[in-house]
Tab-separated table of C-alpha atoms and ligand atoms in Angstrom:
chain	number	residue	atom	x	y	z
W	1	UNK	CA	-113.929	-204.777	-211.768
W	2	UNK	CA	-116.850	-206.798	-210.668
W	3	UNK	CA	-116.111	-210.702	-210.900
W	4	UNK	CA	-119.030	-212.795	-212.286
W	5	UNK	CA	-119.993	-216.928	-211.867
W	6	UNK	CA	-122.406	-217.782	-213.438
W	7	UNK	CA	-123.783	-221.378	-213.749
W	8	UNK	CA	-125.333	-222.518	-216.768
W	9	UNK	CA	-124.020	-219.785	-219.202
W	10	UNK	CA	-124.463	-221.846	-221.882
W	11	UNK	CA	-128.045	-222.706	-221.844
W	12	UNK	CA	-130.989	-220.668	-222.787
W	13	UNK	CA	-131.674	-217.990	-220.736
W	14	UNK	CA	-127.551	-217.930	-219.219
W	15	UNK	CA	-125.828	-217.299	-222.655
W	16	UNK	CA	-128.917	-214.457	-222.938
W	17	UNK	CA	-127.804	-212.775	-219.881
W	18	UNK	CA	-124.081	-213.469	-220.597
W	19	UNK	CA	-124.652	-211.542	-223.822
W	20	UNK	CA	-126.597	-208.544	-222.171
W	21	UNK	CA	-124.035	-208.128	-219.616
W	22	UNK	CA	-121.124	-207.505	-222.109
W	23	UNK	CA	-123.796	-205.325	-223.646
W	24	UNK	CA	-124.142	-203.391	-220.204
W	25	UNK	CA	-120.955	-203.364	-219.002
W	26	UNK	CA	-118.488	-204.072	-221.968
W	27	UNK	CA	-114.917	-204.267	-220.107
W	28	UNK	CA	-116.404	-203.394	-216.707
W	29	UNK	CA	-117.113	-206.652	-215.536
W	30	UNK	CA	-115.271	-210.206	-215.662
W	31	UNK	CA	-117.407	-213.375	-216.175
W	32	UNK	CA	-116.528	-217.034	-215.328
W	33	UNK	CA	-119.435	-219.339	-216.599
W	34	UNK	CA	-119.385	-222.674	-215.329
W	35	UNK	CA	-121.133	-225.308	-217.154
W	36	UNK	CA	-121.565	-228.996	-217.355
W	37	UNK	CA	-122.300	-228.655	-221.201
W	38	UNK	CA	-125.185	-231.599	-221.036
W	39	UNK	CA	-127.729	-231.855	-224.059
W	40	UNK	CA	-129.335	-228.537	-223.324
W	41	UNK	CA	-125.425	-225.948	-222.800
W	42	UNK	CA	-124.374	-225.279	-226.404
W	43	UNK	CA	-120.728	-223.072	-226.389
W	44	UNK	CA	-121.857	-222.015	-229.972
W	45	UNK	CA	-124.009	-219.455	-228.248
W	46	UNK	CA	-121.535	-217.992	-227.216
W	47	UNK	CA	-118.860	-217.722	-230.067
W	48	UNK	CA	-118.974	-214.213	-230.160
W	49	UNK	CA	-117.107	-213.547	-227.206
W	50	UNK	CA	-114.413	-216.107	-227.281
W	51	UNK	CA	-112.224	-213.190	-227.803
W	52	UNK	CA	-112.730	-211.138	-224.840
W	53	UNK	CA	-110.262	-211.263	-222.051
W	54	UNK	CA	-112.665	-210.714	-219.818
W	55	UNK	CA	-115.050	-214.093	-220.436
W	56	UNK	CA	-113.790	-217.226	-219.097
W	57	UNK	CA	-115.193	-220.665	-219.755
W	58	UNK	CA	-114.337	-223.499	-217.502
W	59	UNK	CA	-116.427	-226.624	-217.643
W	60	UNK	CA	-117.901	-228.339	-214.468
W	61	UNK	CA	-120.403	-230.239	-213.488
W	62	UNK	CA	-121.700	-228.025	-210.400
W	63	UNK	CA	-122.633	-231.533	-208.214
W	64	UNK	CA	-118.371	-231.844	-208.194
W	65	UNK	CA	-117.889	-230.153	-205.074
W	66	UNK	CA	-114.024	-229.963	-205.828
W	67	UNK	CA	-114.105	-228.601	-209.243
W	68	UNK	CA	-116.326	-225.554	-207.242
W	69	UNK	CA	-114.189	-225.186	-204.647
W	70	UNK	CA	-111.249	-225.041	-206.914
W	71	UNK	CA	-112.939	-222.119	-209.417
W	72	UNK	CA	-113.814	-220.054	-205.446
W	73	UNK	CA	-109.880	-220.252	-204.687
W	74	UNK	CA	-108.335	-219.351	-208.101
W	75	UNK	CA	-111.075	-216.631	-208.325
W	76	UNK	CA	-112.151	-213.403	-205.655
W	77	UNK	CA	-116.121	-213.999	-206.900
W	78	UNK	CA	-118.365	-210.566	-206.221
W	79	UNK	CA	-121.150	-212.311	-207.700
W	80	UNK	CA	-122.592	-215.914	-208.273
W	81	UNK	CA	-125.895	-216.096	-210.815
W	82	UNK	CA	-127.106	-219.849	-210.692
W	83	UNK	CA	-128.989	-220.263	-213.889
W	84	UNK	CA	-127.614	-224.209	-214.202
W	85	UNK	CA	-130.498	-226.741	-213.555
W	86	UNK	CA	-132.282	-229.554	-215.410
W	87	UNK	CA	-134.955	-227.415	-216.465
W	88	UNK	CA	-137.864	-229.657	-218.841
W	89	UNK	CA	-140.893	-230.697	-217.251
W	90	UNK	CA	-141.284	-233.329	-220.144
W	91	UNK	CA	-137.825	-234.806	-219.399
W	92	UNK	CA	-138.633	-234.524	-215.448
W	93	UNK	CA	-141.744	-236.684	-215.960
W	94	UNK	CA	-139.742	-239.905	-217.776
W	95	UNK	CA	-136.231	-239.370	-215.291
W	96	UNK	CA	-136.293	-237.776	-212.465
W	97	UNK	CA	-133.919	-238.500	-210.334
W	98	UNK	CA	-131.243	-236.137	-212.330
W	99	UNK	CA	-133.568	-233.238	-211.765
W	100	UNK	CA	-132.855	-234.185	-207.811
W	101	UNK	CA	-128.826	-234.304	-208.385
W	102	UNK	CA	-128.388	-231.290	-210.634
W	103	UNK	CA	-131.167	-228.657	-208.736
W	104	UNK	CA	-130.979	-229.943	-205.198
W	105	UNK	CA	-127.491	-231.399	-204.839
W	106	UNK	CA	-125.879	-228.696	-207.633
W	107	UNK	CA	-127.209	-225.908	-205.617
W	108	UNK	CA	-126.297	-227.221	-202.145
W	109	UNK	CA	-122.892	-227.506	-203.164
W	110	UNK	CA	-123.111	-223.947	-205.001
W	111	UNK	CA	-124.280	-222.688	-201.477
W	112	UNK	CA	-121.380	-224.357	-199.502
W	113	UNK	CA	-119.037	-223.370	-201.783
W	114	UNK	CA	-119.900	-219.944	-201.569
W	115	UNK	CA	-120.104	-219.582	-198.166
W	116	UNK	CA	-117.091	-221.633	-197.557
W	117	UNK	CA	-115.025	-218.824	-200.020
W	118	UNK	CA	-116.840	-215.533	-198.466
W	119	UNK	CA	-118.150	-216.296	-195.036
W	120	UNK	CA	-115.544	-214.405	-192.563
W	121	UNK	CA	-114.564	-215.966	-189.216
W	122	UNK	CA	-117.292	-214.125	-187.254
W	123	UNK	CA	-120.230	-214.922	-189.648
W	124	UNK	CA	-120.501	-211.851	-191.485
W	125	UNK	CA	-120.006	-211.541	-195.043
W	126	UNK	CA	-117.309	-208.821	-196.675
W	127	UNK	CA	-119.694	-205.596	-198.816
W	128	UNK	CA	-120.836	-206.731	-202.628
W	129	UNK	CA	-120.964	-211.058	-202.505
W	130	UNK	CA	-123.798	-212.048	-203.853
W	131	UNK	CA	-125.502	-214.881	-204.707
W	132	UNK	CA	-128.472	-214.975	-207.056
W	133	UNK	CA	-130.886	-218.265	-207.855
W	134	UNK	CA	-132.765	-217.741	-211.236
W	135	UNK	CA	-135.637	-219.985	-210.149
W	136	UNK	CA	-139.475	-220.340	-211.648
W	137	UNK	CA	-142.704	-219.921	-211.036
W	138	UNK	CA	-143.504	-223.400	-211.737
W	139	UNK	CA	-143.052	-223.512	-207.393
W	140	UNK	CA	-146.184	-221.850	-206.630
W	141	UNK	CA	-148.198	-224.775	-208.644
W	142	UNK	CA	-150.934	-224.217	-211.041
W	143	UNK	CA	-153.942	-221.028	-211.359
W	144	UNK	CA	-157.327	-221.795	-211.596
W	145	UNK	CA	-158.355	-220.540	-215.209
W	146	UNK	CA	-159.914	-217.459	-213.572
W	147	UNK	CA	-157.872	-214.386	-215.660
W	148	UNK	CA	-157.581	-212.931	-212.403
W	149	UNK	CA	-155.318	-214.745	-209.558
W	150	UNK	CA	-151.490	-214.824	-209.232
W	151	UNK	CA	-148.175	-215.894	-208.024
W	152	UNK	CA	-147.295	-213.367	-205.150
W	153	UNK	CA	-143.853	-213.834	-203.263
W	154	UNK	CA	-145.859	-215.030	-200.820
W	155	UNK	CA	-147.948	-217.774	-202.739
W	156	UNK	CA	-147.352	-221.163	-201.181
W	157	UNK	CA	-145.511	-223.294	-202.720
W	158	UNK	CA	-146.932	-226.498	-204.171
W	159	UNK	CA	-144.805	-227.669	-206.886
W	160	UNK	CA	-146.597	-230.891	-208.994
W	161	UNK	CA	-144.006	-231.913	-211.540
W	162	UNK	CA	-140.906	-233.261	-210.444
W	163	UNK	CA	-138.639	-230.590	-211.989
W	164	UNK	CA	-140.414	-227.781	-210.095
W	165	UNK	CA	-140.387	-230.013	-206.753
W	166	UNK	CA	-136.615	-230.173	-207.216
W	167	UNK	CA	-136.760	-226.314	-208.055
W	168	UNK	CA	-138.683	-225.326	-204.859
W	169	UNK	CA	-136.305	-227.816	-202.995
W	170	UNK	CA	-133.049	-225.969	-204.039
W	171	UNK	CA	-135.102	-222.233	-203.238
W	172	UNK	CA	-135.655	-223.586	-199.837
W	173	UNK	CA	-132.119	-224.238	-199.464
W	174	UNK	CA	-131.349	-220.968	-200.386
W	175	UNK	CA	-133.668	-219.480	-197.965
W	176	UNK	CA	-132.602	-221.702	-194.988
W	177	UNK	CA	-128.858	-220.378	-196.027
W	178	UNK	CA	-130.578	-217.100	-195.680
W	179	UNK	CA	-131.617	-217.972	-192.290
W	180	UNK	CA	-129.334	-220.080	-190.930
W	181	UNK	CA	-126.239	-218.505	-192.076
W	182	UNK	CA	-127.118	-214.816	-193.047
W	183	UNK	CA	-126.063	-215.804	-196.644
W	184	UNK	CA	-126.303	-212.828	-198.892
W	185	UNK	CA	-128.534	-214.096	-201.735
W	186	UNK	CA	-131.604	-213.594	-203.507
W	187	UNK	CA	-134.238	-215.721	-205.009
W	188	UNK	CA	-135.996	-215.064	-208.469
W	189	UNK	CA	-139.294	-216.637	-209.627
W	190	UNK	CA	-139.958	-215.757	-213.149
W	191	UNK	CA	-142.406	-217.195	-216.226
W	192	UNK	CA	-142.100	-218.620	-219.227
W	193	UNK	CA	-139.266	-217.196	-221.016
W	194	UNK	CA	-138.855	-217.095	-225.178
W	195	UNK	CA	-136.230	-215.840	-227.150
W	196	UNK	CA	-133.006	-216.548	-229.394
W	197	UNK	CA	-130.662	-219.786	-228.206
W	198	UNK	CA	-134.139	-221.954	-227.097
W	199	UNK	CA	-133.459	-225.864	-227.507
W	200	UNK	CA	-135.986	-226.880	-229.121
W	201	UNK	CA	-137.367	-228.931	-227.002
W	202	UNK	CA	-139.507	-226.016	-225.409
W	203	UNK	CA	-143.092	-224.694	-226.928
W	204	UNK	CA	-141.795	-221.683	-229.320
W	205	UNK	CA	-138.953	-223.217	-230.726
W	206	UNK	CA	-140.063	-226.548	-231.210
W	207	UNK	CA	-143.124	-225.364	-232.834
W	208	UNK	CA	-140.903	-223.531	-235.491
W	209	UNK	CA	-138.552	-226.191	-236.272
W	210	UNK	CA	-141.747	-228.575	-236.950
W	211	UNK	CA	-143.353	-225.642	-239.194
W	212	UNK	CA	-140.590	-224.983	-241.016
W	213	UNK	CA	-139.585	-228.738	-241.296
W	214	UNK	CA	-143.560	-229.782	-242.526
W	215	UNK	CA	-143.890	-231.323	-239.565
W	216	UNK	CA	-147.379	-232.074	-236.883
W	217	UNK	CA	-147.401	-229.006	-234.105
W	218	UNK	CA	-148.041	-231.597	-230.706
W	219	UNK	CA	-150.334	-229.601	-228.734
W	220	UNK	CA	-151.191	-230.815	-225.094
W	221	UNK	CA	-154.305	-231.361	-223.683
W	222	UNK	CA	-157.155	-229.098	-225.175
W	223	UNK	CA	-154.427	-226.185	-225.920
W	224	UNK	CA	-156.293	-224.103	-222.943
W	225	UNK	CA	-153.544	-224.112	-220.739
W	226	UNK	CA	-152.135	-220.572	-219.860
W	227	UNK	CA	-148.456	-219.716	-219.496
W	228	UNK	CA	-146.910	-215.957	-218.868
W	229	UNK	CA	-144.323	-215.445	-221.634
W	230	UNK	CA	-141.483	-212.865	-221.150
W	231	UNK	CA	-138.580	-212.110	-223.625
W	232	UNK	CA	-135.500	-213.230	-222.528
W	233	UNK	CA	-133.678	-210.400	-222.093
W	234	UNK	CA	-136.321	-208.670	-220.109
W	235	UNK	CA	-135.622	-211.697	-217.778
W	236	UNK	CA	-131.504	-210.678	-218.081
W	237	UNK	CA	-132.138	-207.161	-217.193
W	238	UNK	CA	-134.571	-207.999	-214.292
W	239	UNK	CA	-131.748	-210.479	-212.725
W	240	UNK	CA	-129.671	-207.426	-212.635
W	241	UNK	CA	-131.705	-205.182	-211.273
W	242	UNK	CA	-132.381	-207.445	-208.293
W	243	UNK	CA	-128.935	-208.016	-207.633
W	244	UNK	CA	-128.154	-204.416	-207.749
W	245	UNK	CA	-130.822	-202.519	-206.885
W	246	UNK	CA	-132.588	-205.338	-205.343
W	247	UNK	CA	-132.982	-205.830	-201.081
W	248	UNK	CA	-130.854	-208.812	-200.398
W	249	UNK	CA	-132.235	-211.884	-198.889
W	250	UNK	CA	-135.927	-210.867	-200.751
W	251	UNK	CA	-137.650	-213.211	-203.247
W	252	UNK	CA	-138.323	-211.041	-206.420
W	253	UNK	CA	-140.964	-212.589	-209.081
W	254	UNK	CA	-140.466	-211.523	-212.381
W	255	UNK	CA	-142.884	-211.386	-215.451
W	256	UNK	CA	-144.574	-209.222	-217.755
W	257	UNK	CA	-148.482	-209.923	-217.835
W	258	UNK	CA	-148.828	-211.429	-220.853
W	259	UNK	CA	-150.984	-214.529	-220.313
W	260	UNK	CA	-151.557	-216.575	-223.562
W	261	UNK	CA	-153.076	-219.985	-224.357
W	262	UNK	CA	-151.207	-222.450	-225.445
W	263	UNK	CA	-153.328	-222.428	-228.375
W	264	UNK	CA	-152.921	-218.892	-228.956
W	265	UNK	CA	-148.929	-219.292	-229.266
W	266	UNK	CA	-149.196	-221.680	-231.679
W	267	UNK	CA	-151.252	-219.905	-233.839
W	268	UNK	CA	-149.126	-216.608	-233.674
W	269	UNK	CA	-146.508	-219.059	-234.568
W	270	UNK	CA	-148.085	-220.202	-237.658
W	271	UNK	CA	-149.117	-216.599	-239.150
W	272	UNK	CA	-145.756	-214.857	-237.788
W	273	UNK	CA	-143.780	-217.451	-239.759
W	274	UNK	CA	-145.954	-217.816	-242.833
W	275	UNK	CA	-145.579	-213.499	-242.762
W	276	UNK	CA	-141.617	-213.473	-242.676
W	277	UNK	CA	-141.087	-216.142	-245.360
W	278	UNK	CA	-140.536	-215.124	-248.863
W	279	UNK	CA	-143.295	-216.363	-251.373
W	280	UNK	CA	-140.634	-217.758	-253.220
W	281	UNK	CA	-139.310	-220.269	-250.421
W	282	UNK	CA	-140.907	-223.608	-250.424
W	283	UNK	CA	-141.565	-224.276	-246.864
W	284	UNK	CA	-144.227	-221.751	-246.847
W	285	UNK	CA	-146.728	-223.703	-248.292
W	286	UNK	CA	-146.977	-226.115	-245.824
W	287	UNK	CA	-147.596	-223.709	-243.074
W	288	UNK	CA	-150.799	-223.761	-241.771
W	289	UNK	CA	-153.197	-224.462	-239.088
W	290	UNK	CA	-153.687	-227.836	-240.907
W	291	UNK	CA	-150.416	-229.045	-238.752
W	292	UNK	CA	-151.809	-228.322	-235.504
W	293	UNK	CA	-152.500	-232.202	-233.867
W	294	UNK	CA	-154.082	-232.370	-230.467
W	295	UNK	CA	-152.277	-235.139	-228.453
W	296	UNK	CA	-152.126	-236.776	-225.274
W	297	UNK	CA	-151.740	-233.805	-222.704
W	298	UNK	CA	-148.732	-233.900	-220.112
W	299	UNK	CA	-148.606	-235.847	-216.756
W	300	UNK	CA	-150.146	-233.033	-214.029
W	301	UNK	CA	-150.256	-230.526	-216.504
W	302	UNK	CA	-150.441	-227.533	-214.917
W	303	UNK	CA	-153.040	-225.242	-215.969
W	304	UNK	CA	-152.577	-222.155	-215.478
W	305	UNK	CA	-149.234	-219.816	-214.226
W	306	UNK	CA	-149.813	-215.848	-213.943
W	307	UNK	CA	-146.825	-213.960	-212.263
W	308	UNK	CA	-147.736	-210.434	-210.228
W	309	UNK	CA	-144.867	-208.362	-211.242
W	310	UNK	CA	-145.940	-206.014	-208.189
W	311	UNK	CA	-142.686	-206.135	-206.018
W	312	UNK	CA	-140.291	-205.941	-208.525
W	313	UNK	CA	-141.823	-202.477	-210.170
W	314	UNK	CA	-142.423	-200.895	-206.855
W	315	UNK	CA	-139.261	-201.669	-205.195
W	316	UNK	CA	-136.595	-201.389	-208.276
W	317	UNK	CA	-138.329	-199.968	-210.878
W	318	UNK	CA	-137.993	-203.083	-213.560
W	319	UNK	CA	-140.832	-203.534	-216.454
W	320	UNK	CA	-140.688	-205.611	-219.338
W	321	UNK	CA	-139.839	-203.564	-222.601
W	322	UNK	CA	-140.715	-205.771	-225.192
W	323	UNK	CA	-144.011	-206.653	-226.420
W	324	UNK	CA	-144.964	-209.843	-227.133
W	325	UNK	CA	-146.220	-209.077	-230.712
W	326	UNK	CA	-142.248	-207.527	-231.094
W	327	UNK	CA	-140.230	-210.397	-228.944
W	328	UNK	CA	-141.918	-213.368	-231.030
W	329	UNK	CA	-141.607	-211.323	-234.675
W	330	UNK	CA	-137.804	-211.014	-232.791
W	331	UNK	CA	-137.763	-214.640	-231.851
W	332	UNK	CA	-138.991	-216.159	-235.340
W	333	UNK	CA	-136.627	-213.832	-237.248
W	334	UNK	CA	-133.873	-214.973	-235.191
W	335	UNK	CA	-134.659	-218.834	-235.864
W	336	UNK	CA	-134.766	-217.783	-239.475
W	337	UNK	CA	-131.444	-216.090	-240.083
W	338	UNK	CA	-129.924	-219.051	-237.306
W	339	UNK	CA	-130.629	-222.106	-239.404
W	340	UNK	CA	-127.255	-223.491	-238.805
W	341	UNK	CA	-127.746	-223.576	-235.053
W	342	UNK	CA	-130.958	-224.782	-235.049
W	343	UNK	CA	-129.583	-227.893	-237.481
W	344	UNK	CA	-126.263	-229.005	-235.006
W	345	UNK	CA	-129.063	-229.120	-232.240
W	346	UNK	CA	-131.115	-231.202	-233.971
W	347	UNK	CA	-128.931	-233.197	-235.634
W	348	UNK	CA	-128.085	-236.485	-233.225
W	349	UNK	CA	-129.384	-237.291	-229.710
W	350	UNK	CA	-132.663	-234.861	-230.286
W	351	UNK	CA	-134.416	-237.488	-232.823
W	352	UNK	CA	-134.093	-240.061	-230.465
W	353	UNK	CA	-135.647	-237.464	-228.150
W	354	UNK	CA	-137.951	-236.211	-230.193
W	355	UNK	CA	-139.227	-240.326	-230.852
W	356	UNK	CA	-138.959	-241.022	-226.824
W	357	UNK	CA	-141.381	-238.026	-226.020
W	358	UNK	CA	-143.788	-237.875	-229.158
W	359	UNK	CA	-143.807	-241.312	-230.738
W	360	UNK	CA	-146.520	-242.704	-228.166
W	361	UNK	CA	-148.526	-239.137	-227.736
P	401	LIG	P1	-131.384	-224.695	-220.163
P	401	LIG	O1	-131.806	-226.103	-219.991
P	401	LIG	O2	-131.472	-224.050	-221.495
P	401	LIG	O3	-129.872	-224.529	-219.687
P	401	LIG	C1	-129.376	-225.151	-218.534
P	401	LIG	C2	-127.856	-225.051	-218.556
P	401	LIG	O4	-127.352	-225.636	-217.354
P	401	LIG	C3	-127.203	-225.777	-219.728
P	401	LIG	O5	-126.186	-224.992	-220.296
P	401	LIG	C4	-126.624	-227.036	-219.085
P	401	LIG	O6	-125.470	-227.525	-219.747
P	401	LIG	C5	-126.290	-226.530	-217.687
P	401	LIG	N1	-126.262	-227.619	-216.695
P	401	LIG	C6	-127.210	-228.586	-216.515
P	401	LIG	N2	-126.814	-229.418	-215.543
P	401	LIG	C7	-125.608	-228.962	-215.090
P	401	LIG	C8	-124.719	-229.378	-214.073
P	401	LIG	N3	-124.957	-230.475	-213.329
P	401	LIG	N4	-123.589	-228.656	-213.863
P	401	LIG	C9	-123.335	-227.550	-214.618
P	401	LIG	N5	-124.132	-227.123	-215.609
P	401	LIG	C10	-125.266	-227.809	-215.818
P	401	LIG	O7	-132.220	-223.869	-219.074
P	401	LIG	P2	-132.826	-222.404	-219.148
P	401	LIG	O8	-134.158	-222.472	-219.777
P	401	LIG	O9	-131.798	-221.484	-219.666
P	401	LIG	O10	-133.060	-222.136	-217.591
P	401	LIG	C11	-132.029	-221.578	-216.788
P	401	LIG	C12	-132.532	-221.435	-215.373
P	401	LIG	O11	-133.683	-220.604	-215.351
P	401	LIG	C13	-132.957	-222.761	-214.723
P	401	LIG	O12	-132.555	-222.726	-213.381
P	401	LIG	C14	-134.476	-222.755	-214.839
P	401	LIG	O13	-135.062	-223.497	-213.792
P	401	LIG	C15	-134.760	-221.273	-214.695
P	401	LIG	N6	-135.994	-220.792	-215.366
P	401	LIG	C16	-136.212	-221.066	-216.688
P	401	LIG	C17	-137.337	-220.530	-217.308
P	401	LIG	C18	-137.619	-220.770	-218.779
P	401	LIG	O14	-138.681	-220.371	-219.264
P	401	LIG	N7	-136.712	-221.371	-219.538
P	401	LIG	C19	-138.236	-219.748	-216.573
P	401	LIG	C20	-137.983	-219.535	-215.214
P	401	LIG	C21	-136.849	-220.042	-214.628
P	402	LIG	O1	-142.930	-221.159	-216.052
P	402	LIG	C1	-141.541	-221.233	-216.117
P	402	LIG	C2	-141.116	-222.537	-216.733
P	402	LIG	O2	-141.429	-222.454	-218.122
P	402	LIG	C3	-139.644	-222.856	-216.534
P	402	LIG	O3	-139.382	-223.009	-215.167
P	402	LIG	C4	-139.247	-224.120	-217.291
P	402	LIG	O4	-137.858	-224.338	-217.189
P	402	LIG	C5	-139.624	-223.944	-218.751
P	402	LIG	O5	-139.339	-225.128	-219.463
P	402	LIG	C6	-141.102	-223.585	-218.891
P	402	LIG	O6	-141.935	-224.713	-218.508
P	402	LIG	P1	-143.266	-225.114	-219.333
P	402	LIG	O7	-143.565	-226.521	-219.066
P	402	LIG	O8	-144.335	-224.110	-219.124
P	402	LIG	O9	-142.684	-224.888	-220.856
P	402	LIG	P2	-142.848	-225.768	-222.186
P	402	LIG	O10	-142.272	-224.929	-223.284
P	402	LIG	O11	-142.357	-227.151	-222.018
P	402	LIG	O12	-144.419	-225.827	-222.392
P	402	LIG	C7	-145.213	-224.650	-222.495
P	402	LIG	C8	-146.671	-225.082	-222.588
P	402	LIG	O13	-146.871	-225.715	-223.865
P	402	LIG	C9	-147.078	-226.100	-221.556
P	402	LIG	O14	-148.420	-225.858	-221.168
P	402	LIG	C10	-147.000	-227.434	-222.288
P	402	LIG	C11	-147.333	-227.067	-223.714
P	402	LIG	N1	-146.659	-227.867	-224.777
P	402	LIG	C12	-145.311	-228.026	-224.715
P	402	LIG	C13	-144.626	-228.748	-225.685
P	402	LIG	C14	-143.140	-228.943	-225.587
P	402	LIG	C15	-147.404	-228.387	-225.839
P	402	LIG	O15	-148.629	-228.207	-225.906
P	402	LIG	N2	-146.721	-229.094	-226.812
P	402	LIG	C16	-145.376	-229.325	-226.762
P	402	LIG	O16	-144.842	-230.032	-227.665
């Protein structure tokens, strides 16, 4: 049985690949998520498997080199998945520096641990440790608005907002471990993910809690900007795949080509939503395009990101198998029957967020 770590289980896209690995591999596998639990890891995503032996919380803060260290020496890890990471641009943008500590110093010490636990006294590295950093395509910087260029695994990097700088940072740790130290590990750069278990905080999910709560849609900028959306768990099974099937010490990007406007999104969000509500429910009355409010657009907005899925589908076979038109219907439906979540995230610290980042837009 195949041991698991995986950092940041209980954010976003980690409780989404947590989920589709019990899916996969039931009883096969054993998973240890480690997880600091700040504003954005929520355990209530993963309720459902409280019961399994083979799922084990333990919360750390991955900067705490000795609560690492301890987890490596209680625990034979095959495989390390580092999903954990500051990961808004908005937040990045009014503090930064905690982007720095939790994606350059959390990772470094992710690394060393790692190594420290598998590395064997001549340098080589016993069959099946891995190491996988879930990383974005925010690193390669911004498109021009052409329809036609993309990220490639080679693409430069030229990161502009201070949570992709620190992102590129901790990838080019991983790749100097690569070099310096043989480290088995792989890098994945993927787009914009949506799904189930999004804080709110994010495009999709923040545009349905305002819709359904009568609320102004903020849209940046002109609403031309372009992002590459892929459904979550087409993100889950494409980590996988690269860790399985996947050439180690390669860079894999991952995404779907499905390029959308911002505009577009929110939009689909408005008619998808106004669709699944019963006549009878109140809310839907309000819905319309008459929320939608232009406002000031984001520091170095980046314009455009476009992923070339071209590696990944030659070399391991992955493709995305849900449409958009499917994953958002998914998505909304999801946030519909999930009201309860979506209430103990808002409830609290996220309307003083929500009055930090909109109240002067
Ligand atoms: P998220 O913000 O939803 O979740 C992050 C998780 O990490 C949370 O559970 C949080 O508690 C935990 N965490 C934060 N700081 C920690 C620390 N110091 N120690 C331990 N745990 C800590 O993020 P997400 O959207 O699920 O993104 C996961 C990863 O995927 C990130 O590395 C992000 O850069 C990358 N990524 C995200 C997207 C996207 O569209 N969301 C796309 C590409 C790549
Ligand atoms: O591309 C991958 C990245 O996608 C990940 O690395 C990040 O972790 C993830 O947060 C996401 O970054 P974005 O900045 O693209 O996602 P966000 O949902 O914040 O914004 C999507 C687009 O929508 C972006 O162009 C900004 C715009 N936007 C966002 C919000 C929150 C608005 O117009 N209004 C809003 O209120």
């Amino acid at each position: 049985m195949k041991t698991y770590l995986v950092t940041g289980g209980a954010g976003f896209i980690g409780s989404n690949y947590i989920h589709y690995m019990f899916r996969k591999y039931d009883n096969d596998i054993r998973i240890i998520n480690v997880d600091a639990l700040t504003y954005a890891g929520n355990l209530e995503n993963l309720k459902d498997l409280e019961i399994r032996d083979n799922y084990i919380f333990i919360r750390a803060d991955i900067t705490d080199k000795a609560a690492i260290e301890k987890i490596f020496s209680e625990y034979d890890i095959d495989r390390v998945v580092h999903f954990a990471a500051e990961s808004h641009v908005d937040r990045s943008i009014k503090n930064p520096e905690v982007f720095v500590r939790t994606n350059v110093l959390g990772t470094a010490v992710m690394l060393n641990c790692a190594r420290a636990a598998w590395e064997k006294p001549d340098g080589s590295y016993p069959e099946g440790k891995k190491f996988l950093h879930v990383s974005t395509d925010e690193v390669y910087g911004s498109l021009p608005d052409d329809g036609k260029s993309y990220f490639y695994e080679t693409t430069p990097y030229q990161p502009h907002s201070p949570y992709s700088a620190s992102k590129a940072g901790s990838d080019m740790l991983v790749k100097s471990y690569m070099d310096t130290y043989h480290f088995p590990a792989n890098i994945t750069n993927t787009s914009n993910n949506y799904g189930p278990y999004q804080f709110p905080e994010k495009l999709i999910p923040l545009l349905i809690h305002n819709a359904l709560s009568g609320k102004e849609l903020p849209v940046y900028g002109d609403g031309m900007n372009v992002r590459d959306w892929l459904y979550v768990d087409d993100h889950a099974k494409g980590i996988d795949m690269v860790q399985e099937q996947g050439r180690l010490f390669e860079t894999y990007n991952i995404g779907g080509h499905n390029e959308k406007r911002n505009i577009e999104i929110v939009n689909l969000v408005i008619e998808t939503l106004s669709e699944e509500l019963d006549d009878s429910d109140p809310r839907k009355k309000n819905i319309s395009k008459d929320l939608i409010r232009y406002v000031t657009d984001r520091k170095g907005h980046d314009r455009r990101y476009a992923i070339a899925p071209d590696k990944i589908k030659a070399e391991i076979g992955w493709e995305p198998e849900t449409t958009f038109a499917e994953g958002i219907r998914k998505t909304i439906r999801w946030y519909l029957s999930h009201e309860e979540w979506m209430q103990h995230v808002t409830s609290g610290n996220y309307q003083k967020y929500y009055e930090d980042m909109y109240g002067d837009r």
